[in-house]
Amino acid sequence: MRKLDGMVLGLILLNGGVILAEDIGSSKLSETVISTEKFGTNILKTAKNITVITKEDIEKSGAKEIEEVLRSVPGVYITGTNAQDFSNEVILRGQVPGKSGQNILVLVDGSSINSTTDTGAFDLTLIPIETVERIEVVPNGGNVLYGEGAVGGVINIITKTPQNKKYYGKLGIERGNYIRNYNVNIGSKLSSNIGAEVTYLDKITDGKKHHSEKELEYVGVKTSYKTNDSELLLGYRRGEKNSKFSGAVDKKDKRKSNSTTEAEEIQDILSLNYNLKITNDLNFIFDGDYKKRTYSSTGVKKINGVSKRVPSTDRDTKTYYLNPQIKYKYLEDSYVVVGLDYSKGKSDYQSQSHKSTGSSTTNTFTNRESVGAFLTNNMVYDKFLLTQGLRYQKIDYKLENRNNPKKSFEHSFEENAYELTGTYFINNNFSTYLTYTRAFRAPTADEAGSWNSVNGKFDVQTSDTIEFGGKGYLNDIYFSTAIYHSKTENEIFYLTQSSGETSGNYNFYDPIIRTGIEISSEQYIKKFTFNESISYIHHEIDGGKYDGKKVPGVPNFIASLGVNYEIMDKFNINTTLLYRGGSFAMYDYHNKLGKQGGYSEINVNANYSLENGITIYAGINNLFDKEYYHAKCSTLKEEISYFQGTRRNYYVGFKYEF
């Protein structure tokens, strides 16, 4: 807590007496974002505590994966309790570990990568950070626009588009004690209207622990066609990842692996984005994609006394998505947006148990179809911006249980989402807002296939949230803050045998209450850039057998402090301090096993760009080799397994751009 108190004091001092050298706050407020409205609006008009991370921010941070750069975002923390090395879980505003992927919608260029026809989880390591132009993080937003799955918020990753140059490219090489990375990007302006580029990356990450390795091979192709009134983007990307999971640490030998799991995941995505300006008052957008994901894993089991590597999980998922939208401007600054979306997918899933015979225990085939319609109205009156949003969505399941036909079922959900927002512009530099949202999500295909009903419940999760916030800049200090309160009904949990339940997915019996505050700020003092964020969340279960208990795996405090020093033109050093408070172990719903300690971590990196297009960089993560762990309660009995965080590691690299 002393470190955290120091951060809070530093935040107060910096916000109280710093005079910046340049007007950064004004440019941040006017920056266009597309996550809350695909047609684009600026941060000052966005009634959310939105965070925008630019490619310049990414380069200065030295982040090797997208999840690393997200660690400084207010309300976001990373946990490694999924036991899959190099693929940690991103938690936003206290979403339940193990379910955050189903409550946060992750978009790449407007299309979701966490398919509800599948597990709903997302893997950010399949998207190389080298391809990213910007990232927009929108807590408590997106359910009206994007539909179920955006209960906690939206992470929108916008990748780089073909440049307006005859020829251009980038070549990068990076090595370290844990990493080896080669990447190349080549593009060209083929004509006055057409551009194209290709990206290839091969990255190997090797952990300190035994049986801990990841290899990612990525290919991306993007083409653009532009006219004065329209733009068409066609893209294809393929990510292939091979992994070994180390699992929980051994008490006697912390490098020893208790896991034999090896996995291969392949994701292919074809995408289309079309934007047309029909008239000065009428615009049309169409997004569509086709996604195919295959995942297979194996483990070592003893069969008749002989150790063999045998299949563990196999999943094959295909999904289509279509989303047309029209924006009509009916007054000078007032407009309405109307849209439809349709998705259809199928998932073939098999899970094996090899305790004795190697027989199949799960074998399901799921069809999932969804259709939605939404409308938002944005009306400006004097210094007020009033927004109303409404969504209707219908979701149909058809699940075939091949092993146990009696457990096959068909089920339909119909649900609405709402949003009411009032924004008041104090002046050109300040805005404050009050928002009410009602969001929902239905079980994913994976959850529905392993559902355990309580009193016949098989229902949609709903969440009502009130948020008050503001943003602006004063004396050239940029800041953004939000206070929120949410109540979630029928929250979808994975309850375990150690909690006295039959392990499986449930609608939770009682409401979950989350109340929080988020503060972030950024300042410049000559050659220094300071940025800080601090988030506090109070969370508890309201009523029933777990009344008053904290949500397991969710800390109350998270904070970050960053300092960037421009030693000279094109030469900077960046330092980031991250703090995560203690929490009860994941799955410890009774809060019996004690609060697990938090941790802090310091990362340092430097970048130097030469005049000839070459950039040299180096960095050290976890500078002081802080030993920390992510805690998870066993699903069978009340004991804790510990998953070790990343220890000190370094990297050096260079890139050449032309």
XYZ file of C-alpha atoms in Angstrom:
658
model
C 0.000 0.000 0.000
C 2.939 2.387 0.541
C 3.716 2.200 -3.186
C 0.076 2.858 -3.991
C -0.084 5.809 -1.573
C 3.003 7.237 -3.281
C 1.301 6.973 -6.655
C -1.819 8.767 -5.381
C 0.299 11.548 -3.849
C 2.265 11.889 -7.082
C -0.972 12.109 -9.047
C -2.274 14.919 -6.815
C 0.989 16.871 -6.988
C 1.290 16.541 -10.727
C -2.288 17.622 -11.333
C -1.890 20.506 -8.928
C 1.132 22.366 -10.214
C 2.421 21.214 -13.580
C 2.661 23.566 -16.554
C 2.964 21.774 -19.828
C 5.184 22.782 -22.689
C 2.570 22.109 -25.361
C -1.167 21.742 -25.794
C -1.506 17.950 -25.745
C -4.866 17.927 -23.937
C -6.647 19.802 -26.708
C -5.492 17.374 -29.404
C -6.522 14.356 -27.299
C -10.039 15.722 -26.774
C -10.542 16.334 -30.491
C -9.234 12.905 -31.525
C -11.753 10.877 -33.533
C -12.912 7.532 -32.125
C -15.068 4.923 -33.855
C -15.828 2.402 -31.094
C -18.915 4.152 -29.705
C -20.144 5.066 -33.176
C -18.716 3.563 -36.348
C -19.176 6.824 -38.256
C -16.765 8.541 -35.883
C -17.005 11.153 -33.145
C -14.475 12.867 -30.900
C -13.475 12.031 -27.335
C -15.007 15.193 -25.847
C -18.445 14.143 -27.193
C -18.102 10.529 -26.031
C -20.081 9.839 -22.859
C -17.695 7.099 -21.745
C -14.354 6.968 -19.937
C -12.661 6.006 -23.183
C -8.912 5.400 -23.533
C -7.139 5.714 -26.883
C -3.719 4.115 -27.398
C -1.909 5.264 -30.540
C 0.897 3.528 -32.426
C 3.254 6.175 -31.000
C 2.143 5.199 -27.481
C 2.766 1.551 -28.317
C 6.253 2.204 -29.669
C 7.234 4.268 -26.633
C 5.872 1.683 -24.202
C 7.984 -1.145 -25.640
C 5.018 -3.538 -25.374
C 5.544 -6.895 -27.093
C 1.875 -7.969 -26.991
C -1.408 -6.047 -27.062
C -2.295 -7.165 -23.545
C 0.884 -5.521 -22.228
C -0.088 -2.056 -23.438
C -3.592 -2.515 -21.987
C -2.184 -2.857 -18.461
C -2.028 0.940 -18.051
C -5.679 1.486 -19.016
C -7.972 2.514 -16.113
C -10.084 -0.411 -14.922
C -8.012 -3.038 -16.756
C -5.838 -5.716 -15.193
C -4.336 -8.947 -16.472
C -4.526 -12.354 -14.794
C -2.741 -15.596 -15.625
C -5.094 -18.071 -13.923
C -6.081 -19.703 -17.218
C -2.804 -21.708 -17.066
C -2.068 -20.893 -20.701
C 1.324 -19.201 -20.788
C 1.622 -16.074 -22.973
C -2.170 -15.880 -23.328
C -3.370 -14.127 -20.201
C -6.904 -12.984 -19.477
C -7.864 -9.309 -19.760
C -10.268 -8.162 -17.020
C -12.237 -4.901 -17.350
C -14.147 -3.297 -14.473
C -14.258 -6.389 -12.288
C -15.603 -8.935 -14.752
C -15.249 -12.450 -13.356
C -11.963 -14.192 -14.231
C -12.744 -17.097 -16.505
C -15.674 -15.161 -17.991
C -14.163 -11.843 -19.049
C -13.856 -12.992 -22.660
C -17.614 -13.502 -22.731
C -18.318 -10.074 -21.159
C -15.845 -7.950 -23.139
C -16.260 -7.569 -26.878
C -12.961 -7.467 -28.782
C -13.085 -6.011 -32.272
C -10.459 -5.940 -34.990
C -11.353 -3.338 -37.614
C -14.985 -3.448 -36.513
C -15.434 -7.254 -36.470
C -15.580 -9.353 -33.319
C -12.863 -11.954 -32.751
C -14.492 -13.608 -29.714
C -17.221 -15.656 -31.340
C -20.255 -16.577 -29.231
C -20.662 -19.612 -31.500
C -17.411 -20.759 -29.893
C -16.199 -20.287 -26.309
C -16.548 -16.505 -26.478
C -12.956 -16.153 -25.251
C -10.375 -14.100 -27.142
C -6.636 -14.477 -27.624
C -4.895 -11.178 -28.265
C -1.586 -12.888 -29.011
C -3.066 -13.912 -32.394
C -3.014 -10.203 -33.370
C 0.593 -9.001 -33.669
C 1.067 -5.613 -32.034
C 3.233 -4.656 -35.016
C 0.058 -4.476 -37.163
C -1.839 -2.112 -34.817
C -2.542 1.539 -35.664
C -4.545 2.331 -32.517
C -6.567 0.718 -29.734
C -9.763 2.129 -28.238
C -10.973 0.831 -24.862
C -14.583 1.696 -23.961
C -15.802 0.445 -20.563
C -19.585 0.178 -20.104
C -20.240 0.699 -23.790
C -21.114 -1.072 -26.996
C -24.110 -3.257 -26.142
C -26.586 -1.186 -28.152
C -24.260 -0.854 -31.141
C -22.642 -4.307 -31.175
C -25.071 -6.528 -29.281
C -24.675 -9.182 -26.628
C -21.168 -9.817 -25.405
C -20.298 -6.159 -24.744
C -21.523 -6.148 -21.126
C -18.238 -4.982 -19.603
C -17.201 -2.893 -22.590
C -15.389 -2.926 -25.917
C -11.732 -3.201 -26.923
C -11.478 -2.074 -30.540
C -8.184 -2.767 -32.319
C -7.706 -0.796 -35.530
C -4.967 -2.174 -37.752
C -2.870 -0.226 -40.211
C -4.301 0.458 -43.665
C -2.433 0.823 -46.970
C -0.566 4.129 -47.157
C -0.700 6.735 -49.893
C 2.838 5.933 -51.093
C 4.171 4.299 -54.224
C 6.311 1.887 -52.218
C 6.833 1.502 -48.486
C 7.722 -1.164 -45.990
C 9.202 -2.163 -42.662
C 11.578 -4.911 -41.575
C 12.021 -5.813 -37.904
C 14.230 -8.216 -35.933
C 14.062 -8.707 -32.179
C 15.861 -11.032 -29.778
C 15.829 -11.538 -26.022
C 16.186 -14.160 -23.336
C 12.489 -15.099 -23.808
C 11.723 -13.929 -27.341
C 12.727 -14.150 -30.994
C 10.720 -12.131 -33.503
C 11.035 -11.518 -37.255
C 8.471 -9.372 -39.081
C 8.142 -7.689 -42.450
C 5.547 -5.360 -43.976
C 5.483 -4.290 -47.650
C 2.931 -2.046 -49.351
C 2.319 -0.122 -52.526
C -0.047 2.374 -54.074
C -1.027 0.378 -57.163
C -3.011 3.217 -58.767
C -4.564 6.538 -57.801
C -7.393 4.657 -56.045
C -5.955 1.273 -55.039
C -3.472 0.383 -52.342
C -2.301 -2.956 -50.945
C 0.038 -4.300 -48.282
C 1.224 -7.632 -46.911
C 2.470 -8.438 -43.400
C 4.329 -11.531 -42.243
C 5.490 -12.318 -38.707
C 7.186 -15.266 -37.017
C 7.536 -15.003 -33.243
C 8.759 -17.525 -30.662
C 8.337 -16.857 -26.945
C 10.005 -19.235 -24.494
C 9.131 -18.955 -20.796
C 11.379 -19.455 -17.798
C 9.368 -22.455 -16.626
C 9.626 -25.956 -18.050
C 7.103 -26.881 -20.758
C 6.382 -23.218 -21.516
C 6.602 -22.091 -25.140
C 4.627 -20.305 -27.851
C 5.255 -19.955 -31.576
C 3.088 -17.623 -33.638
C 3.095 -17.386 -37.413
C 0.954 -14.617 -38.890
C 0.087 -13.527 -42.431
C -2.081 -10.507 -43.211
C -3.173 -9.000 -46.538
C -5.142 -5.773 -46.851
C -6.292 -3.856 -49.935
C -8.118 -0.537 -50.210
C -10.085 1.215 -52.916
C -10.836 4.915 -52.360
C -12.873 7.514 -54.228
C -13.937 10.989 -53.173
C -17.091 9.642 -51.505
C -16.302 6.032 -50.603
C -13.739 3.611 -49.243
C -13.622 -0.171 -49.539
C -11.258 -2.299 -47.425
C -10.760 -6.014 -48.016
C -8.647 -7.996 -45.602
C -7.447 -11.498 -44.860
C -5.422 -12.584 -41.873
C -4.278 -15.952 -40.629
C -2.738 -16.633 -37.258
C -1.323 -20.031 -36.329
C -0.171 -20.584 -32.756
C 1.490 -23.628 -31.227
C 1.760 -23.615 -27.438
C 2.929 -25.578 -24.452
C 1.303 -24.764 -21.088
C 3.341 -25.039 -17.921
C 0.373 -25.017 -15.544
C 0.606 -24.400 -11.793
C 3.967 -24.181 -10.035
C 5.371 -26.991 -7.924
C 6.086 -26.103 -4.276
C 9.511 -27.741 -4.355
C 10.587 -26.721 -7.863
C 8.862 -23.606 -9.206
C 10.154 -24.260 -12.702
C 8.690 -27.754 -12.777
C 5.585 -28.199 -14.906
C 2.489 -30.005 -13.698
C 1.033 -29.850 -17.199
C 1.644 -31.864 -20.349
C -0.795 -29.907 -22.514
C 0.234 -28.896 -26.018
C -2.146 -26.987 -28.275
C -2.500 -25.714 -31.816
C -4.854 -22.886 -32.747
C -5.505 -21.566 -36.263
C -7.671 -18.536 -36.970
C -8.611 -17.419 -40.487
C -10.612 -14.204 -40.988
C -11.900 -12.645 -44.206
C -13.265 -9.122 -43.698
C -14.947 -6.400 -45.715
C -15.511 -2.767 -44.679
C -17.336 -0.299 -46.912
C -18.035 3.379 -46.204
C -20.127 5.512 -48.583
C -21.074 9.180 -48.350
C -24.395 9.248 -50.218
C -25.133 12.932 -49.576
C -23.849 15.546 -47.144
C -26.499 14.356 -44.664
C -26.583 10.619 -45.395
C -23.825 8.035 -44.870
C -23.754 4.256 -45.209
C -21.408 1.706 -43.621
C -21.255 -2.047 -44.146
C -19.069 -4.484 -42.197
C -18.925 -8.201 -42.845
C -16.639 -11.119 -42.133
C -16.173 -14.860 -42.225
C -14.236 -16.481 -39.380
C -12.897 -20.003 -39.105
C -11.173 -21.197 -35.936
C -9.758 -24.621 -35.190
C -8.314 -25.560 -31.842
C -6.832 -28.878 -30.780
C -4.895 -29.913 -27.692
C -3.219 -33.064 -26.451
C -1.975 -34.320 -23.106
C -0.024 -37.231 -21.726
C -2.110 -39.873 -19.958
C -1.420 -43.329 -18.651
C -3.492 -45.944 -20.425
C -3.012 -49.489 -19.129
C 0.155 -48.348 -17.370
C 1.723 -46.809 -20.481
C 2.179 -43.024 -20.919
C 0.851 -41.810 -24.248
C 0.145 -38.426 -25.831
C -3.551 -38.438 -26.617
C -6.163 -35.933 -27.887
C -7.733 -33.733 -25.229
C -9.880 -31.077 -26.945
C -10.910 -30.511 -30.540
C -13.042 -27.593 -31.703
C -13.941 -26.421 -35.204
C -15.972 -23.205 -35.499
C -17.228 -21.235 -38.512
C -19.090 -17.909 -38.264
C -20.578 -15.349 -40.679
C -21.330 -11.734 -39.682
C -23.127 -8.894 -41.540
C -23.678 -5.354 -40.235
C -25.151 -2.507 -42.370
C -25.710 0.957 -40.826
C -27.120 4.294 -42.037
C -26.499 7.694 -40.465
C -28.903 10.539 -41.248
C -28.161 14.114 -40.175
C -31.459 15.935 -39.619
C -30.156 19.115 -37.924
C -26.797 20.864 -37.952
C -25.291 18.685 -35.203
C -28.084 16.168 -34.643
C -28.405 12.797 -36.318
C -29.846 9.317 -36.082
C -28.119 5.969 -36.748
C -30.068 2.845 -37.714
C -28.478 -0.562 -38.144
C -28.981 -4.295 -38.467
C -26.678 -7.198 -37.714
C -26.861 -10.882 -38.469
C -24.569 -13.710 -37.475
C -24.757 -17.440 -38.015
C -22.264 -20.011 -36.867
C -21.673 -23.643 -36.102
C -19.291 -25.312 -33.685
C -18.139 -28.929 -33.591
C -16.689 -29.755 -30.168
C -15.140 -32.885 -28.677
C -13.436 -33.319 -25.313
C -11.709 -36.528 -24.305
C -11.103 -38.241 -20.965
C -8.301 -40.793 -20.825
C -8.247 -41.826 -17.175
C -8.669 -45.442 -18.185
C -9.959 -46.107 -21.682
C -9.563 -42.889 -23.619
C -13.288 -42.766 -24.375
C -15.033 -39.576 -25.432
C -16.887 -37.694 -22.693
C -18.185 -34.674 -24.635
C -19.294 -34.607 -28.251
C -21.573 -31.737 -29.302
C -22.546 -29.869 -32.443
C -24.070 -26.403 -32.032
C -25.818 -24.061 -34.460
C -26.213 -20.496 -33.210
C -28.036 -17.761 -35.103
C -28.557 -14.146 -34.082
C -30.398 -11.205 -35.618
C -30.455 -7.719 -34.158
C -31.677 -4.202 -34.907
C -30.702 -0.964 -33.216
C -31.288 2.765 -33.311
C -29.449 5.655 -31.688
C -30.506 9.289 -31.735
C -28.007 12.065 -30.996
C -29.611 15.457 -30.454
C -27.735 18.683 -29.670
C -29.456 21.496 -27.808
C -27.378 24.508 -26.797
C -24.545 23.012 -24.654
C -26.224 19.618 -24.220
C -25.854 16.420 -26.241
C -28.654 13.936 -25.535
C -28.333 10.355 -26.780
C -30.933 7.592 -26.758
C -30.179 4.042 -27.891
C -32.286 0.908 -28.256
C -31.420 -2.609 -29.432
C -33.550 -5.693 -30.006
C -31.846 -9.048 -30.486
C -33.047 -12.616 -31.009
C -30.689 -15.555 -30.493
C -31.473 -19.169 -31.435
C -29.574 -22.251 -30.298
C -29.754 -25.774 -31.580
C -27.393 -28.098 -29.696
C -26.963 -31.754 -30.593
C -25.396 -33.900 -27.871
C -24.081 -36.927 -29.750
C -23.143 -38.876 -26.614
C -26.357 -38.198 -24.747
C -29.215 -37.294 -27.119
C -31.502 -36.591 -24.142
C -29.359 -33.510 -23.383
C -29.816 -32.088 -26.883
C -31.950 -28.948 -26.927
C -33.261 -25.976 -28.862
C -33.581 -22.623 -27.140
C -34.357 -19.013 -28.088
C -33.651 -15.729 -26.332
C -35.134 -12.314 -27.028
C -33.664 -9.324 -25.220
C -33.394 -5.527 -25.360
C -30.537 -3.150 -24.543
C -30.971 0.533 -23.702
C -28.801 3.595 -23.335
C -29.695 7.104 -22.167
C -26.944 9.720 -22.025
C -26.703 13.405 -21.278
C -23.468 15.288 -22.015
C -22.902 18.889 -20.972
C -20.135 20.925 -22.612
C -18.836 23.355 -19.999
C -16.679 24.946 -22.689
C -14.562 23.794 -25.624
C -12.154 22.074 -23.223
C -14.485 20.389 -20.708
C -17.417 18.019 -20.838
C -19.270 16.070 -18.189
C -21.783 13.280 -18.699
C -24.355 11.057 -17.014
C -25.199 7.688 -18.557
C -27.625 4.851 -17.908
C -27.144 1.587 -19.794
C -28.842 -1.780 -19.718
C -26.685 -4.491 -21.287
C -27.131 -8.230 -21.732
C -25.508 -11.408 -22.906
C -26.741 -14.938 -23.511
C -24.685 -18.098 -22.886
C -22.125 -18.857 -25.568
C -22.323 -22.149 -27.457
C -19.575 -23.547 -25.226
C -21.373 -22.506 -22.024
C -24.704 -23.861 -23.218
C -23.088 -27.223 -23.936
C -21.987 -27.639 -20.290
C -24.865 -25.958 -18.486
C -26.097 -26.859 -15.004
C -29.574 -25.552 -14.329
C -30.665 -24.368 -10.884
C -34.476 -24.376 -10.456
C -34.779 -24.680 -14.226
C -32.823 -21.475 -14.894
C -31.298 -20.988 -18.315
C -31.446 -17.270 -18.793
C -29.871 -14.115 -20.193
C -27.462 -12.144 -18.009
C -28.432 -8.474 -17.638
C -26.555 -5.527 -16.178
C -27.836 -2.042 -15.286
C -25.172 0.668 -14.925
C -25.229 4.339 -13.984
C -22.044 6.284 -14.716
C -21.048 9.894 -14.076
C -17.827 11.258 -15.517
C -15.929 14.074 -17.120
C -12.892 14.873 -19.213
C -10.974 17.902 -20.321
C -7.765 19.833 -19.887
C -6.803 22.619 -17.536
C -3.504 24.467 -17.619
C -2.505 21.972 -20.323
C -3.181 18.950 -18.117
C -5.386 16.293 -19.698
C -7.606 14.254 -17.382
C -10.507 11.826 -17.507
C -12.518 10.399 -14.621
C -15.612 8.261 -14.037
C -17.720 6.994 -11.139
C -20.033 4.055 -11.826
C -22.459 1.678 -10.134
C -23.750 -1.522 -11.735
C -26.068 -4.335 -10.724
C -25.884 -7.601 -12.640
C -28.717 -10.159 -12.553
C -28.396 -13.816 -13.592
C -24.642 -13.398 -14.059
C -23.197 -16.414 -15.836
C -20.614 -18.051 -13.555
C -18.625 -21.242 -13.632
C -19.311 -22.735 -10.205
C -17.190 -25.584 -8.907
C -17.382 -28.669 -6.768
C -15.188 -26.953 -4.160
C -18.042 -24.430 -3.724
C -20.484 -27.215 -3.003
C -21.960 -27.277 -6.501
C -21.819 -29.617 -9.461
C -19.080 -28.084 -11.613
C -20.526 -26.267 -14.599
C -22.039 -23.037 -15.904
C -24.900 -21.430 -14.003
C -26.986 -18.306 -13.864
C -25.809 -16.988 -10.505
C -28.538 -16.987 -7.878
C -28.093 -13.447 -6.550
C -27.197 -10.007 -7.937
C -23.576 -8.847 -8.201
C -22.925 -5.226 -7.208
C -19.938 -3.295 -8.583
C -19.184 0.324 -7.668
C -16.002 2.007 -8.816
C -14.022 5.131 -9.601
C -11.401 5.635 -12.324
C -8.968 8.551 -12.673
C -6.385 9.070 -15.396
C -4.217 12.022 -16.341
C -1.365 13.040 -18.634
C 1.097 15.960 -18.424
C 4.190 17.253 -20.204
C 7.054 19.056 -18.448
C 9.590 20.083 -21.050
C 11.070 16.751 -22.206
C 9.104 14.645 -19.699
C 5.730 13.029 -20.230
C 3.859 11.747 -17.176
C 0.753 9.575 -17.243
C -1.079 8.086 -14.296
C -4.166 5.985 -13.705
C -5.787 4.657 -10.564
C -8.929 2.550 -10.261
C -10.870 1.383 -7.226
C -13.784 -1.049 -7.388
C -16.004 -2.311 -4.591
C -17.679 -5.579 -5.536
C -19.829 -8.035 -3.637
C -22.560 -10.633 -3.964
C -25.906 -9.294 -2.761
C -27.929 -11.964 -0.962
C -28.180 -15.748 -0.751
C -25.572 -18.224 0.446
C -22.702 -15.970 -0.728
C -24.187 -12.731 0.655
C -21.526 -10.084 1.209
C -18.732 -12.175 -0.341
C -16.296 -10.579 -2.765
C -16.100 -11.646 -6.386
C -13.151 -14.088 -6.451
C -10.133 -13.087 -8.499
C -11.039 -9.379 -8.654
C -8.775 -6.847 -6.841
C -10.065 -3.596 -5.355
C -7.105 -1.410 -6.421
C -5.145 -1.226 -9.656
C -2.836 1.624 -10.652
C -0.094 2.632 -13.062
C 2.492 5.408 -13.339
C 4.447 6.096 -16.525
C 7.321 8.470 -17.238
C 8.737 9.121 -20.695
C 11.886 11.226 -21.129
C 12.897 12.603 -24.531
C 16.675 12.747 -24.050
C 17.039 14.249 -27.499
C 15.124 14.337 -30.730
C 14.067 10.753 -31.624
C 15.681 9.246 -28.494
C 13.451 8.436 -25.531
C 13.456 6.343 -22.348
C 10.183 5.048 -20.935
C 9.493 3.663 -17.438
C 6.196 2.166 -16.265
C 5.210 1.109 -12.742
C 2.206 -1.221 -12.479
C 0.379 -2.119 -9.270
C -2.332 -4.739 -8.723
C -4.001 -5.153 -5.330
C -4.767 -8.407 -3.567
C -7.866 -10.506 -4.191
C -9.436 -13.798 -3.238
C -8.393 -16.722 -5.415
C -10.395 -17.422 -8.555
C -13.325 -19.813 -7.755
C -13.073 -19.120 -3.988
C -16.689 -17.954 -3.792
C -16.865 -18.568 -0.023
C -13.777 -16.330 0.494
C -12.468 -19.029 2.858
C -8.882 -19.341 1.658
C -7.716 -15.857 2.495
C -6.940 -12.814 0.385
C -3.980 -13.392 -1.913
C -1.326 -10.670 -2.055
C -1.009 -8.155 -4.855
C 2.166 -7.204 -6.686
C 3.977 -4.377 -8.419
C 6.201 -4.440 -11.491
C 8.534 -1.953 -13.200
C 9.314 -2.033 -16.931
C 11.957 0.098 -18.693
C 12.727 0.560 -22.398
C 14.544 2.944 -24.749
C 14.059 3.839 -28.447
C 16.459 5.643 -30.771
C 15.530 6.529 -34.357
C 18.203 7.352 -36.913
C 17.775 9.605 -39.938
C 18.062 6.693 -42.396
C 14.842 4.993 -41.208
C 16.495 2.647 -38.709
C 15.208 2.457 -35.136
C 17.132 0.660 -32.404
C 15.387 -0.265 -29.176
C 15.898 -2.313 -26.010
C 14.077 -2.973 -22.766
C 13.769 -4.898 -19.526
C 10.438 -6.094 -18.167
C 10.024 -6.731 -14.435
C 13.267 -4.840 -13.820
C 13.701 -5.951 -10.194
C 12.702 -9.560 -10.928
C 9.616 -9.361 -8.717
C 8.222 -12.811 -7.968
C 4.428 -12.872 -8.051
C 1.637 -15.378 -8.619
C -1.941 -15.631 -9.831
C -4.087 -17.737 -7.473
C -6.837 -20.165 -8.453
C -8.913 -22.444 -6.224
C -9.170 -26.078 -7.285
C -12.445 -27.036 -8.916
C -12.600 -30.221 -6.799
C -11.465 -29.200 -3.307
C -10.652 -26.116 -1.281
C -6.981 -25.693 -2.050
C -5.114 -23.104 -4.106
C -2.971 -23.557 -7.188
C -0.466 -20.816 -8.019
C 0.485 -19.692 -11.526
C 3.735 -17.786 -11.686
C 3.890 -14.364 -13.322
C 6.577 -13.417 -15.820
C 10.008 -12.929 -14.256
C 12.648 -10.468 -15.408
C 13.276 -10.590 -19.149
C 15.073 -8.378 -21.653
C 14.967 -7.751 -25.390
C 16.851 -5.808 -28.069
C 15.813 -5.135 -31.632
C 15.868 -2.924 -34.653
C 13.486 -2.002 -37.440
C 14.032 -0.377 -40.791
C 11.305 1.657 -42.498
C 11.312 3.003 -46.032
